[in-house]
mmCIF file of C-alpha atoms and ligand atoms in Angstrom:
data_model
loop_
_atom_site.group_PDB
_atom_site.id
_atom_site.type_symbol
_atom_site.label_atom_id
_atom_site.label_comp_id
_atom_site.label_asym_id
_atom_site.label_seq_id
_atom_site.Cartn_x
_atom_site.Cartn_y
_atom_site.Cartn_z
ATOM 1 C CA LYS P 1 -0.032 -0.075 0.317
ATOM 2 C CA LYS P 2 2.892 2.189 0.820
ATOM 3 C CA GLU P 3 4.600 1.230 -2.364
ATOM 4 C CA ILE P 4 1.714 2.566 -4.481
ATOM 5 C CA LYS P 5 1.223 5.772 -2.851
ATOM 6 C CA SER P 6 4.606 6.801 -2.353
ATOM 7 C CA PHE P 7 5.635 6.035 -6.219
ATOM 8 C CA LYS P 8 6.195 9.344 -7.499
ATOM 9 C CA VAL P 9 4.732 10.256 -10.993
ATOM 10 C CA GLU P 10 5.508 13.618 -12.444
ATOM 11 C CA ASN P 11 5.569 12.928 -16.206
ATOM 12 C CA GLU P 12 4.340 10.556 -18.851
ATOM 13 C CA GLN P 13 7.473 8.098 -18.556
ATOM 14 C CA GLN P 14 6.786 7.975 -14.610
ATOM 15 C CA LEU P 15 2.871 7.030 -15.416
ATOM 16 C CA GLU P 16 4.023 4.600 -17.718
ATOM 17 C CA GLU P 17 6.632 2.774 -15.084
ATOM 18 C CA TYR P 18 3.901 2.868 -12.421
ATOM 19 C CA ARG P 19 1.333 1.051 -15.015
ATOM 20 C CA LEU P 20 3.994 -1.793 -15.800
ATOM 21 C CA LYS P 21 4.948 -2.339 -11.752
ATOM 22 C CA PHE P 22 1.228 -2.255 -10.669
ATOM 23 C CA ILE P 23 -1.506 -2.515 -13.613
ATOM 24 C CA GLY P 24 0.131 -4.018 -16.435
ATOM 25 C CA ARG P 25 0.079 -7.915 -17.284
ATOM 26 C CA LYS P 26 3.169 -8.912 -15.107
ATOM 27 C CA ASN P 27 2.301 -6.376 -11.931
ATOM 28 C CA ILE P 28 3.429 -7.239 -8.689
ATOM 29 C CA ILE P 29 -0.195 -7.642 -7.090
ATOM 30 C CA ASN P 30 -0.981 -10.125 -9.411
ATOM 31 C CA ASP P 31 2.049 -11.845 -7.785
ATOM 32 C CA LEU P 32 0.616 -11.953 -4.585
ATOM 33 C CA PHE P 33 -2.549 -13.524 -6.151
ATOM 34 C CA SER P 34 -0.706 -15.992 -7.241
ATOM 35 C CA GLN P 35 0.268 -16.884 -3.600
ATOM 36 C CA LEU P 36 -3.151 -17.261 -2.469
ATOM 37 C CA LYS P 37 -2.697 -21.297 -2.503
ATOM 38 C CA ASP P 38 -0.033 -21.302 -0.137
ATOM 39 C CA VAL P 39 -1.975 -19.265 2.635
ATOM 40 C CA PRO P 40 -3.781 -21.400 5.416
ATOM 41 C CA ASN P 41 -7.642 -22.052 4.296
ATOM 42 C CA ASP P 42 -8.949 -20.047 6.944
ATOM 43 C CA GLN P 43 -6.963 -17.015 6.041
ATOM 44 C CA LYS P 44 -7.605 -17.273 2.243
ATOM 45 C CA LYS P 45 -10.702 -14.978 2.404
ATOM 46 C CA ALA P 46 -9.021 -12.373 4.311
ATOM 47 C CA PHE P 47 -5.830 -12.545 2.120
ATOM 48 C CA GLY P 48 -8.080 -12.153 -1.235
ATOM 49 C CA LEU P 49 -10.122 -9.462 0.124
ATOM 50 C CA ALA P 50 -6.776 -7.261 1.069
ATOM 51 C CA VAL P 51 -5.313 -7.854 -2.247
ATOM 52 C CA ASN P 52 -8.212 -6.708 -4.210
ATOM 53 C CA GLU P 53 -8.261 -4.019 -2.009
ATOM 54 C CA LEU P 54 -4.692 -3.084 -3.312
ATOM 55 C CA LYS P 55 -5.671 -3.921 -6.894
ATOM 56 C CA ASN P 56 -8.209 -1.348 -6.488
ATOM 57 C CA LEU P 57 -6.203 1.259 -5.358
ATOM 58 C CA ALA P 58 -3.445 0.819 -7.728
ATOM 59 C CA LYS P 59 -5.996 1.471 -10.156
ATOM 60 C CA ASP P 60 -7.817 4.213 -8.296
ATOM 61 C CA THR P 61 -4.287 5.965 -8.163
ATOM 62 C CA PHE P 62 -3.687 5.278 -11.885
ATOM 63 C CA GLN P 63 -6.460 7.444 -12.744
ATOM 64 C CA ALA P 64 -5.926 10.278 -9.978
ATOM 65 C CA HIS P 65 -2.137 10.597 -11.570
ATOM 66 C CA ILE P 66 -3.725 10.569 -15.179
ATOM 67 C CA ASP P 67 -6.348 13.277 -14.105
ATOM 68 C CA GLU P 68 -3.508 15.252 -12.647
ATOM 69 C CA LEU P 69 -1.044 14.994 -15.435
ATOM 70 C CA ASN P 70 -3.683 16.150 -17.902
ATOM 71 C CA ASN P 71 -4.755 19.165 -15.476
ATOM 72 C CA ASN P 72 -1.075 19.905 -15.092
ATOM 73 C CA LYS P 73 -0.792 20.047 -19.305
ATOM 74 C CA ALA P 74 -4.032 21.808 -20.044
ATOM 75 C CA GLY P 75 -2.953 24.266 -17.268
ATOM 76 C CA GLY P 76 -5.781 23.310 -15.166
ATOM 77 C CA ALA P 77 -8.690 24.861 -17.186
ATOM 78 C CA GLN P 78 -9.566 21.510 -19.408
ATOM 79 C CA SER P 79 -9.274 18.417 -19.393
ATOM 80 C CA PHE P 80 -8.504 15.985 -22.657
ATOM 81 C CA ASP P 81 -8.514 12.498 -22.920
ATOM 82 C CA PHE P 82 -5.321 10.536 -22.292
ATOM 83 C CA ASP P 83 -4.832 6.743 -22.080
ATOM 84 C CA PRO P 84 -1.329 5.533 -22.347
ATOM 85 C CA THR P 85 -2.276 2.030 -22.557
ATOM 86 C CA LEU P 86 -3.593 2.819 -26.572
ATOM 87 C CA PRO P 87 -0.834 1.769 -29.283
ATOM 88 C CA VAL P 88 0.515 4.224 -31.356
ATOM 89 C CA ALA P 89 -1.970 5.032 -34.216
ATOM 90 C CA PRO P 90 -0.289 3.669 -37.534
ATOM 91 C CA ASN P 91 1.016 6.220 -39.832
ATOM 92 C CA GLN P 92 -1.532 5.794 -42.623
ATOM 93 C CA THR P 93 -0.114 7.535 -46.057
ATOM 94 C CA GLY P 94 -2.306 7.856 -49.550
ATOM 95 C CA GLY P 95 -0.520 6.968 -52.687
ATOM 96 C CA LEU P 96 -1.164 8.099 -55.981
ATOM 97 C CA HIS P 97 -3.703 6.817 -58.445
ATOM 98 C CA PRO P 98 -2.097 4.728 -61.373
ATOM 99 C CA LEU P 99 -2.850 7.004 -63.763
ATOM 100 C CA THR P 100 -1.703 10.134 -61.860
ATOM 101 C CA ILE P 101 1.622 8.473 -61.995
ATOM 102 C CA VAL P 102 1.642 7.830 -65.555
ATOM 103 C CA ARG P 103 0.395 10.999 -66.704
ATOM 104 C CA ASN P 104 2.920 12.498 -64.107
ATOM 105 C CA ARG P 105 5.604 10.676 -65.794
ATOM 106 C CA ILE P 106 4.787 11.555 -69.475
ATOM 107 C CA VAL P 107 4.643 14.783 -68.285
ATOM 108 C CA GLU P 108 8.092 14.945 -67.272
ATOM 109 C CA ILE P 109 9.475 13.149 -69.991
ATOM 110 C CA PHE P 110 8.173 15.995 -72.051
ATOM 111 C CA GLU P 111 9.169 18.628 -70.162
ATOM 112 C CA ARG P 112 12.331 18.030 -69.850
ATOM 113 C CA ILE P 113 12.897 18.698 -73.665
ATOM 114 C CA GLY P 114 10.975 22.051 -73.210
ATOM 115 C CA PHE P 115 7.149 21.324 -73.361
ATOM 116 C CA THR P 116 4.888 22.767 -71.097
ATOM 117 C CA VAL P 117 1.481 21.817 -69.906
ATOM 118 C CA ALA P 118 -2.052 23.573 -71.111
ATOM 119 C CA ASP P 119 -5.563 22.766 -69.797
ATOM 120 C CA GLY P 120 -9.009 23.530 -71.295
ATOM 121 C CA PRO P 121 -12.746 23.067 -70.944
ATOM 122 C CA GLU P 122 -14.153 19.322 -70.774
ATOM 123 C CA ILE P 123 -17.447 20.973 -72.114
ATOM 124 C CA GLU P 124 -16.666 22.052 -75.786
ATOM 125 C CA ASP P 125 -18.245 23.715 -78.642
ATOM 126 C CA ASP P 126 -18.124 22.423 -82.120
ATOM 127 C CA TRP P 127 -15.667 24.756 -83.296
ATOM 128 C CA HIS P 128 -12.759 23.548 -80.785
ATOM 129 C CA ASN P 129 -13.720 19.890 -81.191
ATOM 130 C CA PHE P 130 -14.269 19.351 -84.499
ATOM 131 C CA THR P 131 -14.795 21.915 -87.118
ATOM 132 C CA ALA P 132 -11.230 24.047 -86.566
ATOM 133 C CA LEU P 133 -9.774 20.030 -86.726
ATOM 134 C CA ASN P 134 -10.864 19.830 -89.985
ATOM 135 C CA PHE P 135 -13.996 17.985 -89.594
ATOM 136 C CA PRO P 136 -16.237 19.607 -91.442
ATOM 137 C CA PRO P 137 -20.068 19.621 -90.877
ATOM 138 C CA ASN P 138 -21.776 16.095 -91.584
ATOM 139 C CA HIS P 139 -18.336 14.439 -92.583
ATOM 140 C CA PRO P 140 -18.085 11.085 -91.600
ATOM 141 C CA ALA P 141 -14.645 11.377 -89.935
ATOM 142 C CA ARG P 142 -17.103 13.076 -87.008
ATOM 143 C CA GLU P 143 -18.586 8.992 -86.859
ATOM 144 C CA MET P 144 -15.025 8.037 -85.826
ATOM 145 C CA GLN P 145 -15.713 9.347 -82.244
ATOM 146 C CA ASP P 146 -19.104 8.264 -80.507
ATOM 147 C CA THR P 147 -19.988 11.765 -79.349
ATOM 148 C CA PHE P 148 -21.657 12.914 -76.166
ATOM 149 C CA PHE P 149 -24.098 15.994 -77.142
ATOM 150 C CA ILE P 150 -25.928 18.393 -74.898
ATOM 151 C CA GLU P 151 -29.460 18.031 -76.280
ATOM 152 C CA ARG P 152 -30.582 21.645 -76.012
ATOM 153 C CA ASP P 153 -27.814 22.561 -77.971
ATOM 154 C CA PRO P 154 -26.083 20.944 -80.761
ATOM 155 C CA ASP P 155 -23.184 23.178 -80.634
ATOM 156 C CA ILE P 156 -22.464 22.336 -77.281
ATOM 157 C CA ALA P 157 -20.739 18.460 -76.463
ATOM 158 C CA LEU P 158 -18.327 16.963 -74.295
ATOM 159 C CA ARG P 159 -14.843 16.774 -75.565
ATOM 160 C CA THR P 160 -13.951 13.612 -77.680
ATOM 161 C CA HIS P 161 -10.177 14.175 -77.418
ATOM 162 C CA THR P 162 -8.163 16.595 -75.924
ATOM 163 C CA SER P 163 -7.299 18.124 -79.564
ATOM 164 C CA SER P 164 -9.818 20.800 -78.762
ATOM 165 C CA VAL P 165 -7.261 22.103 -76.340
ATOM 166 C CA GLN P 166 -4.481 22.160 -79.276
ATOM 167 C CA VAL P 167 -7.085 24.479 -81.071
ATOM 168 C CA ARG P 168 -7.556 26.725 -78.067
ATOM 169 C CA LEU P 169 -3.636 26.813 -77.776
ATOM 170 C CA MET P 170 -2.885 28.217 -81.188
ATOM 171 C CA GLU P 171 -5.750 30.255 -81.396
ATOM 172 C CA THR P 172 -4.178 32.500 -78.182
ATOM 173 C CA ASP P 173 -0.314 31.952 -78.653
ATOM 174 C CA LYS P 174 2.250 32.371 -81.122
ATOM 175 C CA PRO P 175 4.809 29.785 -82.268
ATOM 176 C CA PRO P 176 6.684 28.459 -81.172
ATOM 177 C CA ILE P 177 4.389 26.236 -79.453
ATOM 178 C CA ARG P 178 5.479 23.176 -77.723
ATOM 179 C CA ALA P 179 2.681 22.156 -75.363
ATOM 180 C CA LEU P 180 1.417 19.080 -73.789
ATOM 181 C CA MET P 181 -2.837 18.840 -72.770
ATOM 182 C CA PRO P 182 -3.801 15.843 -70.703
ATOM 183 C CA GLY P 183 -7.413 15.419 -69.539
ATOM 184 C CA ARG P 184 -10.716 13.986 -69.372
ATOM 185 C CA VAL P 185 -12.252 12.990 -72.516
ATOM 186 C CA PHE P 186 -16.045 11.272 -73.286
ATOM 187 C CA ARG P 187 -16.995 9.249 -75.699
ATOM 188 C CA ASN P 188 -20.437 7.384 -76.044
ATOM 189 C CA GLU P 189 -19.286 3.884 -75.643
ATOM 190 C CA ALA P 190 -20.028 0.638 -73.711
ATOM 191 C CA ILE P 191 -18.068 0.056 -70.802
ATOM 192 C CA SER P 192 -16.087 -3.188 -71.111
ATOM 193 C CA ALA P 193 -12.502 -4.558 -70.178
ATOM 194 C CA ARG P 194 -10.842 -2.326 -73.022
ATOM 195 C CA ALA P 195 -13.231 0.592 -73.460
ATOM 196 C CA HIS P 196 -14.726 3.071 -71.360
ATOM 197 C CA CYS P 197 -17.151 6.102 -72.081
ATOM 198 C CA VAL P 198 -15.033 8.588 -69.681
ATOM 199 C CA PHE P 199 -11.176 8.195 -70.101
ATOM 200 C CA HIS P 200 -7.714 10.371 -70.139
ATOM 201 C CA GLN P 201 -5.391 11.402 -73.081
ATOM 202 C CA ILE P 202 -2.166 13.162 -73.313
ATOM 203 C CA GLU P 203 -1.951 15.119 -76.531
ATOM 204 C CA GLY P 204 0.983 17.034 -77.720
ATOM 205 C CA LEU P 205 1.720 19.703 -80.272
ATOM 206 C CA TYR P 206 5.052 21.458 -81.633
ATOM 207 C CA ILE P 207 4.796 24.024 -83.941
ATOM 208 C CA ASP P 208 7.864 26.377 -84.957
ATOM 209 C CA GLU P 209 9.466 26.920 -88.334
ATOM 210 C CA ASN P 210 11.087 23.979 -89.965
ATOM 211 C CA VAL P 211 9.318 21.219 -88.151
ATOM 212 C CA GLY P 212 9.717 18.173 -90.327
ATOM 213 C CA LEU P 213 8.351 14.445 -89.795
ATOM 214 C CA THR P 214 11.940 13.422 -88.717
ATOM 215 C CA ASP P 215 11.519 15.688 -85.324
ATOM 216 C CA LEU P 216 8.235 13.997 -84.870
ATOM 217 C CA LYS P 217 9.663 10.271 -84.968
ATOM 218 C CA GLN P 218 12.701 11.431 -82.979
ATOM 219 C CA THR P 219 10.753 13.147 -80.127
ATOM 220 C CA LEU P 220 8.182 9.986 -79.783
ATOM 221 C CA TYR P 221 11.085 7.251 -79.973
ATOM 222 C CA HIS P 222 12.797 9.392 -77.152
ATOM 223 C CA PHE P 223 9.165 9.199 -75.254
ATOM 224 C CA ALA P 224 9.020 5.395 -75.730
ATOM 225 C CA LYS P 225 12.399 4.694 -74.417
ATOM 226 C CA GLU P 226 11.820 7.149 -71.483
ATOM 227 C CA LEU P 227 8.354 5.557 -70.763
ATOM 228 C CA PHE P 228 9.031 1.799 -71.579
ATOM 229 C CA GLY P 229 13.075 1.216 -71.132
ATOM 230 C CA PRO P 230 15.966 2.260 -73.259
ATOM 231 C CA ASP P 231 15.797 -1.475 -75.438
ATOM 232 C CA THR P 232 12.293 -0.265 -76.743
ATOM 233 C CA GLN P 233 11.741 -0.304 -80.333
ATOM 234 C CA VAL P 234 8.888 1.770 -82.387
ATOM 235 C CA ARG P 235 7.518 1.373 -85.721
ATOM 236 C CA PHE P 236 5.233 3.858 -87.581
ATOM 237 C CA ARG P 237 2.293 2.478 -89.416
ATOM 238 C CA PRO P 238 0.156 4.931 -92.092
ATOM 239 C CA SER P 239 -3.268 6.305 -90.457
ATOM 240 C CA TYR P 240 -5.750 8.693 -90.972
ATOM 241 C CA PHE P 241 -6.878 11.781 -88.805
ATOM 242 C CA PRO P 242 -8.729 14.723 -89.986
ATOM 243 C CA PHE P 243 -6.295 17.428 -88.445
ATOM 244 C CA THR P 244 -2.958 15.458 -89.749
ATOM 245 C CA GLU P 245 -1.456 14.881 -92.705
ATOM 246 C CA PRO P 246 0.374 12.336 -93.116
ATOM 247 C CA SER P 247 -0.583 11.011 -90.218
ATOM 248 C CA ALA P 248 0.709 7.747 -88.425
ATOM 249 C CA GLU P 249 -0.040 5.661 -85.435
ATOM 250 C CA MET P 250 2.865 4.323 -83.134
ATOM 251 C CA ASP P 251 3.537 0.940 -82.168
ATOM 252 C CA VAL P 252 6.369 0.184 -79.102
ATOM 253 C CA SER P 253 7.992 -3.505 -79.560
ATOM 254 C CA CYS P 254 6.132 -5.674 -76.801
ATOM 255 C CA ASN P 255 8.526 -5.378 -73.557
ATOM 256 C CA ILE P 256 6.603 -8.463 -71.920
ATOM 257 C CA CYS P 257 7.475 -11.540 -74.384
ATOM 258 C CA LYS P 258 10.316 -9.273 -76.240
ATOM 259 C CA GLY P 259 8.722 -10.178 -79.496
ATOM 260 C CA LYS P 260 8.387 -13.837 -79.127
ATOM 261 C CA GLY P 261 4.533 -13.456 -79.145
ATOM 262 C CA CYS P 262 2.095 -13.238 -76.311
ATOM 263 C CA ASN P 263 -1.372 -12.770 -75.487
ATOM 264 C CA VAL P 264 -0.803 -8.611 -74.448
ATOM 265 C CA CYS P 265 0.773 -8.221 -77.840
ATOM 266 C CA LYS P 266 -1.635 -10.204 -79.466
ATOM 267 C CA TYR P 267 1.471 -12.506 -80.611
ATOM 268 C CA THR P 268 2.642 -9.449 -83.313
ATOM 269 C CA GLY P 269 5.387 -8.368 -80.702
ATOM 270 C CA TRP P 270 4.245 -4.890 -81.489
ATOM 271 C CA LEU P 271 1.752 -2.345 -79.119
ATOM 272 C CA GLU P 272 0.116 0.303 -80.502
ATOM 273 C CA ILE P 273 0.498 3.348 -78.178
ATOM 274 C CA LEU P 274 -0.368 6.672 -79.953
ATOM 275 C CA GLY P 275 -1.742 8.724 -83.182
ATOM 276 C CA SER P 276 0.013 11.230 -84.388
ATOM 277 C CA GLY P 277 1.084 13.344 -87.660
ATOM 278 C CA MET P 278 1.927 16.829 -89.294
ATOM 279 C CA VAL P 279 -0.611 19.535 -88.294
ATOM 280 C CA ASP P 280 -2.856 19.767 -91.570
ATOM 281 C CA PRO P 281 -2.038 23.611 -93.028
ATOM 282 C CA ASN P 282 -6.113 23.908 -93.222
ATOM 283 C CA VAL P 283 -6.122 23.334 -89.045
ATOM 284 C CA LEU P 284 -2.930 26.194 -88.591
ATOM 285 C CA GLU P 285 -4.794 28.510 -90.727
ATOM 286 C CA ASN P 286 -8.339 27.809 -89.096
ATOM 287 C CA CYS P 287 -6.335 28.787 -85.913
ATOM 288 C CA GLY P 288 -5.098 31.883 -87.475
ATOM 289 C CA ILE P 289 -1.469 30.331 -87.763
ATOM 290 C CA ASP P 290 0.520 31.619 -91.262
ATOM 291 C CA SER P 291 0.982 27.759 -92.667
ATOM 292 C CA GLU P 292 3.459 29.093 -95.038
ATOM 293 C CA LYS P 293 5.631 29.964 -92.433
ATOM 294 C CA TYR P 294 5.080 27.460 -89.921
ATOM 295 C CA THR P 295 4.629 23.630 -89.647
ATOM 296 C CA GLY P 296 4.264 21.247 -86.523
ATOM 297 C CA PHE P 297 3.291 18.002 -85.324
ATOM 298 C CA ALA P 298 0.891 16.279 -82.888
ATOM 299 C CA PHE P 299 0.300 13.451 -81.389
ATOM 300 C CA GLY P 300 -2.454 11.903 -78.717
ATOM 301 C CA MET P 301 -2.428 8.866 -76.616
ATOM 302 C CA GLY P 302 -4.699 7.255 -74.166
ATOM 303 C CA ILE P 303 -3.172 7.293 -70.610
ATOM 304 C CA GLU P 304 -5.534 4.243 -69.464
ATOM 305 C CA ARG P 305 -4.085 2.394 -72.737
ATOM 306 C CA LEU P 306 -0.567 2.985 -71.264
ATOM 307 C CA ALA P 307 -0.851 2.514 -67.796
ATOM 308 C CA MET P 308 -2.317 -0.876 -68.799
ATOM 309 C CA LEU P 309 0.783 -1.687 -71.041
ATOM 310 C CA LYS P 310 2.985 -0.393 -68.594
ATOM 311 C CA TYR P 311 1.642 -2.143 -65.089
ATOM 312 C CA ASN P 312 0.005 -5.342 -67.372
ATOM 313 C CA VAL P 313 -3.580 -4.314 -66.017
ATOM 314 C CA LYS P 314 -6.043 -6.397 -67.807
ATOM 315 C CA ASP P 315 -9.021 -4.473 -67.450
ATOM 316 C CA LEU P 316 -9.833 -0.845 -67.904
ATOM 317 C CA ARG P 317 -12.623 -0.511 -65.407
ATOM 318 C CA LEU P 318 -10.432 -1.443 -62.369
ATOM 319 C CA PHE P 319 -9.210 2.358 -63.148
ATOM 320 C CA THR P 320 -12.364 3.815 -61.619
ATOM 321 C CA GLU P 321 -13.580 1.162 -59.322
ATOM 322 C CA ASN P 322 -11.764 2.700 -56.630
ATOM 323 C CA ASP P 323 -11.257 -0.704 -54.931
ATOM 324 C CA VAL P 324 -8.411 -0.223 -52.508
ATOM 325 C CA ARG P 325 -7.139 -3.296 -52.830
ATOM 326 C CA PHE P 326 -6.265 -2.625 -56.545
ATOM 327 C CA LEU P 327 -4.904 0.845 -55.919
ATOM 328 C CA ARG P 328 -2.865 -0.101 -52.892
ATOM 329 C CA GLN P 329 -0.608 -1.786 -55.124
ATOM 330 C CA PHE P 330 0.399 0.932 -56.579
ATOM 331 C CA LYS P 331 1.683 2.506 -53.645
ATOM 332 C CA GLY P 332 5.314 3.922 -54.269
ATOM 333 C CA ALA P 333 5.246 2.889 -58.056
ATOM 334 C CA GLU P 334 6.704 4.566 -60.772
HETATM 335 N N1 LIG Z 1 -7.094 12.879 -81.422
HETATM 336 C C1 LIG Z 1 -7.019 12.113 -81.517
HETATM 337 C C2 LIG Z 1 -7.744 10.881 -81.373
HETATM 338 O O1 LIG Z 1 -8.117 10.841 -80.185
HETATM 339 C C3 LIG Z 1 -4.992 11.723 -81.733
HETATM 340 C C4 LIG Z 1 -4.250 12.266 -82.484
HETATM 341 C C5 LIG Z 1 -3.742 13.479 -81.802
HETATM 342 C C6 LIG Z 1 -4.041 11.674 -83.556
HETATM 343 C C7 LIG Z 1 -2.869 14.148 -82.389
HETATM 344 C C8 LIG Z 1 -2.942 12.402 -84.382
HETATM 345 C C9 LIG Z 1 -2.819 13.820 -83.555
HETATM 346 O O2 LIG Z 1 -7.785 9.615 -81.466
#
């Protein structure tokens, strides 16, 4: 009893020492309990009561110490809960979404070679999403991108690609222009493992005097090696986009099977990752840029697709389901 009463508790460390001695799992009062079996039968009851009393005293004194410490801490004006027996709360940090990781990485690669980042609205007018980009009204090329229109005003739509930001940039800036346009885009497509009605693109635009196809190829080759590794090969296939001429799609060599053929590259050894081309002079003129003086190239890619290839994700829907078991796997990923 004396020991309990005279134990000095003036700080949290001493409080913990007190707790270990009188309250914790291996406290000395428990030792007394275990001696009960050696006590003569007629004294057992009295002994038990006495030890119990000690136990209560230890507990009450502990609480009194806590109250006193709290009062001192709060300057006596208020008390707050202080429970030294609680385990330390684990330090939970968040992680970046895989699409953010890939977008940041792409932006970083292009920023190092002088590109800046530009932004634009997700709700667009027909001019910026289509007409300025050389999709004439009623032209079949518009069918390439299933569009969500706003019913009350057919001039307004959700942008189907971030090329609309290229138009805005060319309208306001003078060449040289070197910019990247990441953003969310919308297409009226059924949701499946490979397609979604909402996804993300990154486009790039480079306009200056004497920009040629070699610049386009070397820039994108550099990008592919930075993103997928130095051994990555690229190939260009002719393609069609209304706003570029000539147009090409770029494939990268499949790093998963190294060209030997696997399910990811469908046994071809190549994966398509982006569309590109030399900006059509009509588009430059539409945006007020002298097409005799300036030329440029543009490219565009889907961030989901790149993230799927980079991290071997089989179903695009995982990116929007927010299942923490999926997302946690990217903690600290690059
Ligand atoms: N805007 C095109 C698309 O969404 C991609 C692209 C951009 C192609 C720039 C060529 C040049 O499909």
